[in-house]
Short mmCIF file of C-alpha atoms in Angstrom, two decimals:
data_model
loop_
_atom_site.label_atom_id
_atom_site.label_comp_id
_atom_site.label_asym_id
_atom_site.label_seq_id
_atom_site.Cartn_x
_atom_site.Cartn_y
_atom_site.Cartn_z
CA MET Q 133 123.04 88.06 33.46
CA GLY Q 134 120.90 87.40 36.31
CA LEU Q 135 121.79 87.12 40.23
CA ALA Q 136 122.13 83.81 42.45
CA THR Q 137 119.83 84.02 45.84
CA ILE Q 138 123.01 84.79 47.64
CA ASP Q 139 123.44 87.91 45.57
CA ILE Q 140 119.98 89.01 45.65
CA ALA Q 141 120.37 88.74 49.49
CA VAL Q 142 123.38 90.91 49.50
CA VAL Q 143 121.64 93.30 47.53
CA VAL Q 144 118.19 93.12 49.98
CA ILE Q 145 120.95 93.52 53.02
CA TYR Q 146 122.71 96.82 51.60
CA ALA Q 147 119.02 98.04 50.70
CA ILE Q 148 117.76 97.55 54.01
CA GLY Q 149 120.80 98.30 55.80
CA ILE Q 150 121.30 101.99 54.12
CA PHE Q 151 117.53 102.76 54.56
CA GLY Q 152 117.59 102.51 58.32
CA LEU Q 153 120.68 103.92 58.84
CA ALA Q 154 119.36 106.76 56.64
CA GLN Q 155 116.41 107.32 59.03
CA TRP Q 156 118.46 106.89 61.98
CA VAL Q 157 121.28 109.48 61.16
CA SER Q 158 117.72 111.81 60.09
CA ARG Q 159 116.62 111.85 63.96
CA GLU Q 160 116.70 114.99 66.15
CA LYS Q 161 116.68 115.35 69.74
CA GLY Q 162 113.22 115.15 71.21
CA GLY Q 163 112.63 113.24 68.34
CA GLY Q 164 110.83 113.84 64.68
CA GLY Q 165 113.00 114.98 61.86
CA PRO Q 166 115.01 118.13 60.91
CA LYS Q 167 113.42 121.07 62.55
CA ASN Q 168 114.39 123.97 60.06
CA SER Q 169 115.82 124.93 56.49
CA THR Q 170 119.79 124.64 58.05
CA ASP Q 171 118.83 121.28 59.50
CA TYR Q 172 117.61 119.88 56.24
CA PHE Q 173 119.17 121.53 53.23
CA LEU Q 174 122.83 121.78 55.26
CA ALA Q 175 123.24 118.96 58.08
CA SER Q 176 122.34 121.76 60.89
CA LYS Q 177 126.57 122.91 59.49
CA ASN Q 178 127.64 120.07 61.64
CA LEU Q 179 129.00 117.54 59.08
CA PRO Q 180 132.51 116.08 59.88
CA TRP Q 181 135.50 115.85 57.47
CA TRP Q 182 135.22 112.15 57.01
CA ALA Q 183 131.35 112.67 55.75
CA ILE Q 184 132.28 115.88 53.43
CA GLY Q 185 134.96 113.69 51.99
CA ALA Q 186 132.84 110.76 51.01
CA SER Q 187 129.78 112.53 50.62
CA LEU Q 188 131.89 114.58 47.78
CA ILE Q 189 133.07 111.32 45.78
CA ALA Q 190 129.76 109.36 46.51
CA ALA Q 191 128.05 112.37 44.66
CA ASN Q 192 130.42 112.47 41.78
CA ILE Q 193 130.45 108.45 41.20
CA SER Q 194 127.67 107.17 39.64
CA ALA Q 195 126.72 104.38 37.33
CA GLU Q 196 127.01 106.39 34.16
CA GLN Q 197 130.59 107.15 35.26
CA ILE Q 198 131.79 103.52 36.37
CA VAL Q 199 130.25 101.71 33.14
CA GLY Q 200 131.68 104.88 31.17
CA MET Q 201 135.20 105.30 32.43
CA SER Q 202 135.33 101.46 32.62
CA GLY Q 203 134.58 101.54 28.60
CA SER Q 204 136.87 104.47 28.14
CA GLY Q 205 139.43 102.69 29.85
CA TYR Q 206 138.97 99.76 27.13
CA ALA Q 207 139.03 102.00 24.26
CA ILE Q 208 141.48 104.96 24.91
CA GLY Q 209 143.80 103.43 28.24
CA LEU Q 210 144.84 104.85 31.41
CA ALA Q 211 144.64 108.87 29.61
CA ILE Q 212 140.85 108.90 30.75
CA ALA Q 213 142.20 108.81 34.76
CA SER Q 214 143.21 112.43 33.93
CA TYR Q 215 139.74 113.27 34.66
CA GLU Q 216 140.26 111.83 38.54
CA TRP Q 217 143.61 112.77 39.07
CA MET Q 218 143.42 116.19 38.12
CA ALA Q 219 140.22 116.32 39.91
CA ALA Q 220 142.10 115.78 43.22
CA ALA Q 221 144.27 119.07 42.47
CA THR Q 222 141.50 120.83 41.84
CA LEU Q 223 139.95 119.66 45.18
CA LEU Q 224 143.14 121.37 46.85
CA ILE Q 225 142.64 124.64 45.32
CA VAL Q 226 138.84 124.66 46.32
CA GLY Q 227 139.63 123.45 49.62
CA LYS Q 228 142.36 126.56 50.33
CA PHE Q 229 141.11 129.50 48.12
CA PHE Q 230 137.15 129.01 47.46
CA LEU Q 231 135.95 127.60 50.63
CA PRO Q 232 137.10 130.32 52.88
CA ILE Q 233 135.34 133.01 50.96
CA PHE Q 234 132.27 131.06 50.69
CA LEU Q 235 132.23 129.84 54.94
CA ARG Q 236 133.50 133.44 55.82
CA ASN Q 237 129.81 134.63 54.47
CA GLY Q 238 127.79 131.99 55.55
CA ILE Q 239 126.94 130.87 51.63
CA TYR Q 240 124.69 128.23 51.74
CA THR Q 241 123.66 128.10 47.65
CA MET Q 242 125.69 129.38 44.66
CA PRO Q 243 122.97 131.15 43.28
CA GLN Q 244 122.61 132.84 46.80
CA PHE Q 245 126.55 133.75 46.16
CA LEU Q 246 125.64 135.13 42.84
CA GLU Q 247 122.92 137.72 44.26
CA ARG Q 248 125.38 138.81 47.24
CA ARG Q 249 128.22 139.82 45.01
CA TYR Q 250 126.47 140.63 41.56
CA GLY Q 251 122.82 141.15 42.12
CA PRO Q 252 119.03 139.43 42.21
CA GLY Q 253 118.96 139.06 38.22
CA ILE Q 254 121.70 136.80 37.72
CA ARG Q 255 120.69 134.71 41.10
CA THR Q 256 117.44 134.07 39.53
CA LEU Q 257 118.56 133.10 36.09
CA MET Q 258 121.06 130.66 37.28
CA ALA Q 259 119.04 129.24 39.90
CA VAL Q 260 116.62 128.44 36.90
CA PHE Q 261 119.51 127.13 34.40
CA TRP Q 262 120.71 125.12 37.31
CA LEU Q 263 117.33 123.72 38.55
CA VAL Q 264 116.34 122.62 34.39
CA LEU Q 265 120.04 121.01 34.19
CA TYR Q 266 119.86 119.14 37.32
CA VAL Q 267 116.25 117.80 36.85
CA PHE Q 268 116.04 117.31 32.63
CA VAL Q 269 119.83 116.36 32.12
CA ASN Q 270 121.79 115.27 35.10
CA LEU Q 271 118.65 113.28 36.86
CA THR Q 272 117.22 111.82 33.79
CA SER Q 273 120.85 110.43 33.14
CA ILE Q 274 121.58 108.97 36.97
CA ILE Q 275 118.37 107.06 37.00
CA TRP Q 276 118.19 105.80 33.09
CA LEU Q 277 122.03 104.78 32.81
CA GLY Q 278 121.61 103.29 36.42
CA SER Q 279 118.92 101.38 35.23
CA VAL Q 280 120.40 100.43 31.97
CA ALA Q 281 123.29 98.61 34.22
CA VAL Q 282 121.02 97.23 36.74
CA THR Q 283 118.88 95.69 33.76
CA LYS Q 284 122.44 94.07 32.20
CA VAL Q 285 123.41 93.08 35.29
CA ALA Q 286 120.43 91.52 37.18
CA GLY Q 287 118.40 90.83 34.02
CA VAL Q 288 115.18 92.80 35.82
CA ASP Q 289 112.74 95.19 33.33
CA GLN Q 290 114.47 98.48 32.76
CA ASN Q 291 110.90 100.39 33.82
CA ALA Q 292 110.93 98.72 37.09
CA ALA Q 293 114.46 99.56 37.72
CA LEU Q 294 114.01 103.01 36.50
CA ILE Q 295 111.32 103.64 39.21
CA ALA Q 296 112.58 101.63 41.96
CA LEU Q 297 115.93 103.45 41.71
CA GLY Q 298 114.51 106.59 41.45
CA VAL Q 299 111.71 106.26 44.61
CA PHE Q 300 114.24 104.33 46.56
CA ALA Q 301 116.78 107.12 46.24
CA LEU Q 302 114.13 110.13 47.21
CA LEU Q 303 112.95 108.08 50.11
CA TYR Q 304 115.63 107.60 51.82
CA GLN Q 305 117.03 111.41 52.40
CA LEU Q 306 113.23 112.69 52.50
CA ARG Q 307 113.16 112.60 55.76
CA GLY Q 308 116.43 113.61 56.85
CA GLY Q 309 117.88 115.64 53.67
CA LEU Q 310 121.70 116.12 53.24
CA LYS Q 311 122.31 114.97 56.71
CA ALA Q 312 120.85 111.69 55.61
CA VAL Q 313 123.02 111.92 52.40
CA ALA Q 314 126.49 112.81 53.38
CA LEU Q 315 126.35 110.43 56.85
CA THR Q 316 125.45 107.32 55.08
CA ASP Q 317 127.70 108.06 51.96
CA ILE Q 318 130.68 107.18 54.08
CA VAL Q 319 128.70 103.46 53.66
CA GLN Q 320 128.33 104.11 50.11
CA VAL Q 321 131.75 104.88 49.30
CA THR Q 322 133.38 102.19 51.47
CA LEU Q 323 131.07 99.85 49.34
CA LEU Q 324 132.45 101.55 46.20
CA VAL Q 325 135.85 101.13 46.60
CA MET Q 326 135.17 97.00 47.88
CA GLY Q 327 133.53 96.46 45.04
CA GLY Q 328 135.68 98.15 42.45
CA LEU Q 329 138.87 96.42 44.23
CA VAL Q 330 137.52 93.08 44.02
CA ILE Q 331 137.39 93.36 40.28
CA ALA Q 332 140.50 94.76 39.74
CA VAL Q 333 142.11 92.43 41.71
CA LEU Q 334 140.05 89.05 40.58
CA THR Q 335 140.85 90.91 36.48
CA LEU Q 336 144.53 91.05 37.64
CA GLY Q 337 144.54 88.03 39.14
CA LYS Q 338 143.36 85.98 36.22
CA ILE Q 339 145.35 88.15 33.77
CA GLY Q 340 148.61 86.90 35.99
CA GLU Q 341 147.13 83.41 35.88
CA GLY Q 342 148.09 82.51 39.44
CA HIS Q 343 151.35 84.52 39.86
CA GLY Q 344 149.32 87.42 41.88
CA ILE Q 345 147.99 90.74 40.85
CA LEU Q 346 151.29 92.42 40.47
CA ALA Q 347 152.53 89.92 37.69
CA GLY Q 348 149.01 90.23 35.77
CA PHE Q 349 149.56 94.31 35.94
CA SER Q 350 153.08 93.54 34.69
CA ARG Q 351 151.38 91.23 31.99
CA LEU Q 352 148.53 93.69 31.44
CA MET Q 353 151.25 96.39 30.50
CA ALA Q 354 153.01 94.29 28.61
CA ARG Q 355 150.16 93.15 26.33
CA ALA Q 356 148.55 96.27 25.96
CA PRO Q 357 151.52 98.98 26.49
CA ASP Q 358 149.28 101.70 24.19
CA HIS Q 359 146.88 101.94 26.82
CA PHE Q 360 148.81 103.51 29.65
CA GLU Q 361 150.20 106.95 28.01
CA MET Q 362 148.60 109.74 29.94
CA ILE Q 363 149.70 112.64 27.47
CA LEU Q 364 148.31 111.61 23.96
CA ASP Q 365 149.45 112.92 20.93
CA LYS Q 366 148.10 114.44 17.62
CA SER Q 367 148.36 111.40 16.03
CA ASN Q 368 146.49 109.14 18.29
CA PRO Q 369 142.56 108.46 17.06
CA HIS Q 370 141.84 109.89 20.27
CA TYR Q 371 143.35 113.08 20.83
CA MET Q 372 139.82 114.68 19.91
CA ASP Q 373 138.99 113.47 23.59
CA LEU Q 374 141.99 114.52 25.62
CA PRO Q 375 144.02 116.46 23.57
CA GLY Q 376 147.70 116.06 25.09
CA LEU Q 377 148.88 118.90 27.24
CA SER Q 378 145.51 120.62 27.83
CA VAL Q 379 144.28 117.84 30.77
CA LEU Q 380 147.25 119.31 32.46
CA ILE Q 381 147.41 123.26 31.70
CA GLY Q 382 144.46 123.48 29.35
CA GLY Q 383 140.68 122.99 29.22
CA MET Q 384 140.53 120.49 31.34
CA TRP Q 385 140.75 123.16 34.54
CA ILE Q 386 137.79 125.15 33.44
CA ALA Q 387 135.64 121.96 33.40
CA ASN Q 388 137.18 120.90 37.25
CA LEU Q 389 137.05 124.27 38.83
CA SER Q 390 133.09 124.95 37.36
CA TYR Q 391 132.31 121.25 38.52
CA TRP Q 392 134.05 121.00 41.90
CA GLY Q 393 133.86 124.58 42.81
CA PHE Q 394 130.40 126.08 41.64
CA ASN Q 395 128.18 123.23 41.68
CA GLN Q 396 125.70 122.95 44.13
CA TYR Q 397 125.46 119.43 43.70
CA ILE Q 398 128.91 118.85 44.91
CA ILE Q 399 130.16 121.99 46.97
CA GLN Q 400 127.05 122.05 49.36
CA ARG Q 401 128.58 119.27 51.25
CA ALA Q 402 131.66 121.60 52.19
CA LEU Q 403 129.36 124.36 52.68
CA ALA Q 404 127.53 121.99 55.39
CA ALA Q 405 130.57 121.94 57.37
CA LYS Q 406 131.12 122.52 61.29
CA SER Q 407 134.44 124.85 60.44
CA ILE Q 408 136.52 125.78 57.62
CA ASP Q 409 138.88 123.22 59.09
CA GLU Q 410 136.59 120.54 59.05
CA ALA Q 411 135.57 121.41 55.07
CA GLN Q 412 139.20 121.72 54.08
CA ARG Q 413 140.16 118.27 55.53
CA GLY Q 414 137.18 117.00 53.87
CA MET Q 415 138.00 118.05 50.44
CA LEU Q 416 141.87 116.65 51.25
CA PHE Q 417 140.10 113.06 51.96
CA ALA Q 418 138.23 113.43 48.77
CA ALA Q 419 141.32 114.31 47.00
CA PHE Q 420 143.26 111.08 48.17
CA LEU Q 421 140.28 109.19 47.45
CA LYS Q 422 140.12 110.50 43.94
CA LEU Q 423 144.00 109.21 43.43
CA ILE Q 424 142.78 105.42 43.77
CA MET Q 425 139.65 105.74 41.79
CA PRO Q 426 141.19 104.78 38.52
CA ILE Q 427 141.94 101.53 40.19
CA ILE Q 428 138.20 100.96 40.93
CA ILE Q 429 136.58 102.36 37.34
CA VAL Q 430 139.35 102.43 34.84
CA LEU Q 431 141.33 99.47 35.50
CA PRO Q 432 139.00 97.22 34.87
CA GLY Q 433 138.02 98.66 31.62
CA ILE Q 434 141.92 98.03 30.74
CA ALA Q 435 141.90 94.56 32.29
CA ALA Q 436 139.05 93.49 29.37
CA VAL Q 437 141.24 94.27 26.37
CA VAL Q 438 143.35 91.35 27.49
CA LEU Q 439 140.39 89.42 28.88
CA ALA Q 440 137.60 90.30 26.39
CA PRO Q 441 139.20 91.54 23.41
CA ASP Q 442 136.47 91.47 20.82
CA LEU Q 443 133.75 93.33 22.66
CA GLY Q 444 130.93 94.78 20.67
CA LYS Q 445 130.94 98.25 22.62
CA PRO Q 446 133.51 99.74 24.89
CA ASP Q 447 131.11 100.13 27.48
CA GLU Q 448 130.58 96.76 27.97
CA ALA Q 449 133.63 96.03 29.82
CA TYR Q 450 132.63 96.36 33.44
CA PRO Q 451 129.72 94.40 33.00
CA THR Q 452 131.73 92.12 31.14
CA MET Q 453 134.30 91.72 33.95
CA MET Q 454 131.93 91.61 36.36
CA ARG Q 455 130.31 88.11 34.84
CA MET Q 456 133.88 86.85 35.97
CA LEU Q 457 132.66 87.13 39.65
CA PRO Q 458 131.59 83.97 41.26
CA PRO Q 459 128.18 84.13 43.49
CA GLY Q 460 128.45 86.29 46.49
CA LEU Q 461 131.25 88.66 45.28
CA LEU Q 462 128.83 89.08 42.16
CA GLY Q 463 126.25 90.64 44.90
CA LEU Q 464 128.80 92.92 46.27
CA VAL Q 465 129.99 94.27 43.32
CA PHE Q 466 126.26 94.75 42.31
CA ALA Q 467 124.90 96.32 45.60
CA ALA Q 468 128.23 98.66 45.03
CA LEU Q 469 126.85 99.50 41.61
CA VAL Q 470 123.78 100.24 43.14
CA ALA Q 471 125.14 102.02 45.93
CA ALA Q 472 126.67 104.68 43.68
CA ILE Q 473 123.26 104.91 41.40
CA VAL Q 474 121.40 105.82 44.76
CA ALA Q 475 123.98 108.09 46.36
CA SER Q 476 124.18 110.38 43.59
CA THR Q 477 120.85 109.98 42.80
CA ALA Q 478 120.01 111.32 46.33
CA SER Q 479 122.46 113.60 46.20
CA LYS Q 480 121.58 115.56 43.18
CA ILE Q 481 117.73 115.15 44.50
CA ASN Q 482 118.64 117.19 47.33
CA SER Q 483 120.60 120.03 45.69
CA ILE Q 484 117.27 120.45 43.31
CA ALA Q 485 115.03 120.93 46.07
CA THR Q 486 117.82 123.49 48.34
CA ILE Q 487 118.09 125.63 45.22
CA PHE Q 488 114.36 125.67 44.40
CA THR Q 489 113.52 126.24 48.08
CA LEU Q 490 115.79 128.59 48.88
CA ASP Q 491 116.90 130.40 45.51
CA VAL Q 492 113.50 130.42 44.01
CA TRP Q 493 110.62 129.84 46.53
CA SER Q 494 111.93 131.96 49.21
CA LYS Q 495 112.36 134.77 47.03
CA PHE Q 496 108.83 134.93 45.39
CA ARG Q 497 106.55 133.20 47.74
CA THR Q 498 105.73 135.02 51.52
CA THR Q 499 103.57 133.15 53.80
CA GLY Q 500 103.36 136.12 56.61
CA GLN Q 501 104.65 133.69 58.56
CA GLY Q 502 107.82 133.72 60.78
CA GLY Q 503 110.10 132.01 62.98
CA ASP Q 504 109.38 127.96 63.73
CA ALA Q 505 106.44 127.77 61.35
CA GLN Q 506 107.99 129.31 58.11
CA GLU Q 507 111.07 127.07 58.63
CA ARG Q 508 108.91 124.15 58.94
CA ILE Q 509 107.29 125.31 55.56
CA LEU Q 510 110.87 125.46 53.85
CA VAL Q 511 111.72 122.30 54.75
CA LEU Q 512 108.16 120.82 53.67
CA VAL Q 513 108.95 122.89 50.07
CA GLY Q 514 111.88 120.99 50.21
CA ARG Q 515 110.55 117.54 50.49
CA VAL Q 516 107.67 118.38 47.96
CA ALA Q 517 110.48 119.57 45.20
CA ALA Q 518 112.48 116.57 45.79
CA ALA Q 519 109.43 114.11 45.22
CA VAL Q 520 108.25 116.50 41.92
CA ALA Q 521 111.84 116.46 40.67
CA ILE Q 522 112.53 112.35 40.82
CA VAL Q 523 108.69 112.21 38.74
CA LEU Q 524 109.56 114.58 36.16
CA ALA Q 525 113.23 112.64 35.95
CA ILE Q 526 111.19 109.32 35.55
CA LEU Q 527 108.69 110.38 33.32
CA THR Q 528 111.09 112.38 31.13
CA ALA Q 529 114.12 110.07 31.12
CA ARG Q 530 113.36 107.67 28.08
CA PRO Q 531 112.17 110.02 25.74
CA LEU Q 532 114.93 112.84 26.75
CA VAL Q 533 117.87 110.23 26.90
CA GLY Q 534 117.18 106.63 26.56
CA SER Q 535 115.84 108.11 22.74
CA SER Q 536 119.42 108.05 21.45
CA ALA Q 537 122.74 107.71 22.73
CA GLN Q 538 123.83 110.53 20.52
CA ALA Q 539 121.14 112.86 22.02
CA PHE Q 540 122.63 112.31 25.70
CA GLN Q 541 126.39 113.05 24.35
CA PHE Q 542 124.58 116.52 22.56
CA ILE Q 543 123.10 117.22 25.77
CA GLN Q 544 126.50 116.55 27.89
CA GLU Q 545 128.40 118.91 25.27
CA PHE Q 546 125.68 121.59 25.41
CA THR Q 547 125.63 121.96 28.91
CA GLY Q 548 129.90 122.46 28.61
CA PHE Q 549 128.73 125.53 26.40
CA PHE Q 550 128.14 127.32 29.87
CA THR Q 551 131.26 125.98 31.98
CA PRO Q 552 133.59 128.55 30.76
CA GLY Q 553 131.36 131.18 31.23
CA ILE Q 554 130.23 130.19 34.63
CA THR Q 555 133.90 129.48 35.85
CA VAL Q 556 134.71 133.23 34.69
CA ILE Q 557 131.52 134.91 36.89
CA PHE Q 558 132.55 133.18 39.86
CA VAL Q 559 136.54 133.67 39.78
CA LEU Q 560 135.84 137.25 39.03
CA GLY Q 561 133.21 137.49 41.66
CA LEU Q 562 135.76 135.76 44.16
CA PHE Q 563 139.15 137.61 43.57
CA TRP Q 564 138.32 140.99 41.45
CA ARG Q 565 136.44 143.55 43.16
CA ARG Q 566 135.47 145.53 39.91
CA ALA Q 567 133.38 142.68 38.34
CA ASN Q 568 129.98 143.70 38.28
CA GLU Q 569 126.64 142.18 36.69
CA PRO Q 570 126.91 143.10 33.35
CA GLY Q 571 130.26 141.82 32.93
CA ALA Q 572 129.40 138.63 34.63
CA ILE Q 573 126.08 138.18 32.30
CA ALA Q 574 127.97 139.57 28.95
CA ALA Q 575 130.24 136.34 30.54
CA ALA Q 576 127.51 133.95 30.25
CA ILE Q 577 126.31 134.78 26.88
CA VAL Q 578 129.88 134.87 24.80
CA SER Q 579 130.24 131.69 26.52
CA VAL Q 580 127.34 130.15 24.74
CA VAL Q 581 127.80 132.17 21.70
CA LEU Q 582 131.55 131.39 21.10
CA SER Q 583 131.10 127.32 22.22
CA TRP Q 584 128.14 126.87 19.44
CA ALA Q 585 130.15 128.87 17.27
CA PHE Q 586 133.56 126.96 17.58
CA LYS Q 587 131.64 123.68 17.31
CA VAL Q 588 129.73 124.49 14.34
CA TRP Q 589 132.61 126.26 12.37
CA MET Q 590 135.73 124.83 13.61
CA PRO Q 591 134.93 121.19 14.63
CA GLY Q 592 138.29 120.17 14.34
CA ILE Q 593 139.36 122.08 17.80
CA PRO Q 594 139.16 119.37 20.69
CA PHE Q 595 136.70 119.95 22.99
CA MET Q 596 138.72 120.69 25.88
CA ASP Q 597 141.09 122.79 23.73
CA ARG Q 598 137.61 124.99 23.28
CA MET Q 599 136.75 125.24 26.47
CA GLY Q 600 139.81 127.09 27.24
CA LEU Q 601 139.57 129.60 24.70
CA VAL Q 602 136.62 130.56 25.31
CA PHE Q 603 137.57 130.56 28.58
CA LEU Q 604 139.48 133.23 27.82
CA ALA Q 605 137.38 135.02 25.53
CA ALA Q 606 134.58 135.17 28.38
CA LEU Q 607 137.57 136.28 30.69
CA ALA Q 608 138.49 139.18 28.64
CA LEU Q 609 135.03 140.34 27.74
CA ALA Q 610 133.94 140.56 31.74
CA VAL Q 611 136.61 142.39 32.38
CA VAL Q 612 136.13 144.99 29.50
CA VAL Q 613 132.42 145.38 29.93
CA SER Q 614 132.95 145.67 34.29
CA LEU Q 615 135.32 148.44 33.68
CA ALA Q 616 132.97 150.03 30.87
CA THR Q 617 129.91 150.22 33.46
CA PRO Q 618 129.06 151.57 37.02
CA ALA Q 619 130.33 149.53 40.09
CA ARG Q 620 127.72 148.53 41.99
CA ARG Q 621 128.98 148.75 45.50
CA ASP Q 622 125.90 148.56 47.31
CA ARG Q 623 124.96 145.15 45.58
CA ASP Q 624 128.22 143.51 46.59
CA THR Q 625 128.04 142.42 50.13
CA ILE Q 626 130.59 139.70 49.90
CA SER Q 627 133.47 140.34 52.63
CA THR Q 628 136.90 139.38 51.35
CA GLY Q 629 139.37 141.62 53.59
CA ASP Q 630 139.58 139.18 56.47
CA VAL Q 631 139.39 136.30 55.02
CA ARG Q 632 142.21 133.64 56.15
CA TYR Q 633 143.36 131.48 52.94
CA ALA Q 634 146.30 130.05 55.98
CA THR Q 635 145.75 126.27 55.87
CA SER Q 636 146.42 123.88 58.87
CA ALA Q 637 149.49 121.87 58.94
CA GLY Q 638 147.75 118.98 57.97
CA PHE Q 639 146.25 120.28 55.07
CA ASN Q 640 149.54 121.68 54.02
CA ALA Q 641 151.35 118.09 54.18
CA GLY Q 642 148.53 115.91 53.00
CA ALA Q 643 148.20 118.48 49.99
CA ILE Q 644 151.90 118.05 49.02
CA ALA Q 645 151.71 114.26 49.39
CA VAL Q 646 148.86 114.64 47.11
CA VAL Q 647 150.89 116.89 44.63
CA LEU Q 648 153.99 114.70 44.71
CA VAL Q 649 151.61 111.24 43.69
CA LEU Q 650 150.12 112.76 41.07
CA CYS Q 651 153.67 114.47 39.72
CA VAL Q 652 154.77 110.45 40.29
CA LEU Q 653 151.77 108.90 38.22
CA TYR Q 654 152.12 111.29 35.60
CA ALA Q 655 156.14 110.95 35.19
CA VAL Q 656 155.67 107.08 35.24
CA PHE Q 657 152.90 106.90 32.81
CA TRP Q 658 153.71 110.13 30.45
#
């Protein structure tokens, strides 16, 4: 595709600006960078709401989601937007019911919560699981698919793009840790939203043939009416991907609660809030951003149905729409794409460093030093872990993800085998005091076994329905095993008796507004 000189200039200005901003926000009083592990991994527990909300979205949206969701918009239609809109509702639940417990108990990682609630065995097990998942599945896929997108748009060598994206994401957050990531994500998200709106406006304007974007949207709905249905029936060829009401009352809730509520990669921003009120306002801000995400990452794909009806692959929709942009605007949208890649990569790197340092290294390594010396060692270990993680991801991205598109899809589905069990473990840990470690481990095991069994012997069950069924089975087994084995009250140090679930009037009003908007959207596009 190639970039004009002005486009390259826009991207260079973005890269220099975001790197400089990251170093500036990483500074500490008295000079230097973060002084201790709280500074580095939790941004001194001082993040404001706007940084939390923006960082949640920046961590979530990457190149594969922009290109993939747009491709799904081309193939399936607006129904794929349920992933975004139902996430908005999930964020409200996490903010109101989960965060008060996490923040009241000073939780900084999800494995730490598991140890304090159940015992040390499950903390180590899940810490190792998440490290393997984050490095060899999530991080590799982010930088590999990001490099594919960059190569298609800019025409650069893919290996060079792969290395450049990984190294840049590492370096810009290496000094400041989470603070560098979270406090620059407001810029990344602003750029992402601007870039997406530019494509949406220009494509709708082209469809409207000079009569404006509203006319373009009306014509798009008239020419592709089957692409504006939110709830698919069994006759729809994409029912297996989005099985009807399951997006509203079924398995999508399991995936969303696990991702937004119990995923270190995401929840770490809220754990670094300066207060529970700031954390909840940040979740509300992210929920409002989720409402507009389909305009940015789904609508361009639907527009391509009219503007480019003969695409070879659905995932070509977003790059094809980018080709319609004039020089300068193309550079802006390309910078937004790079921003999405870099932000999500940096977030993943920081979460890997956090889990390795605080849940693995600090548990099994003692230096004999304490106080400031020990804290400096933890920060150093975190930086080394971050560097090792991105090197491993760069070296293994091609064999793990690049060798076969089907291999990546299989890996993604395989990780979903664990999702129902993880959701059961945390939900019971938060709200049922009788749950114990044997019950939690039983839930994790049956989640994998049953998910595999359903996939092999009952492949006709949609993936989302399968998650819902496995969740119910894992929940029942966890309850039975917990009741059948002795309770270990000495292991449970999580306090819930004095947790306040009451939220501010502002949060309540905002949450009601989000729910009302969701009701209107589903009523209009049902």
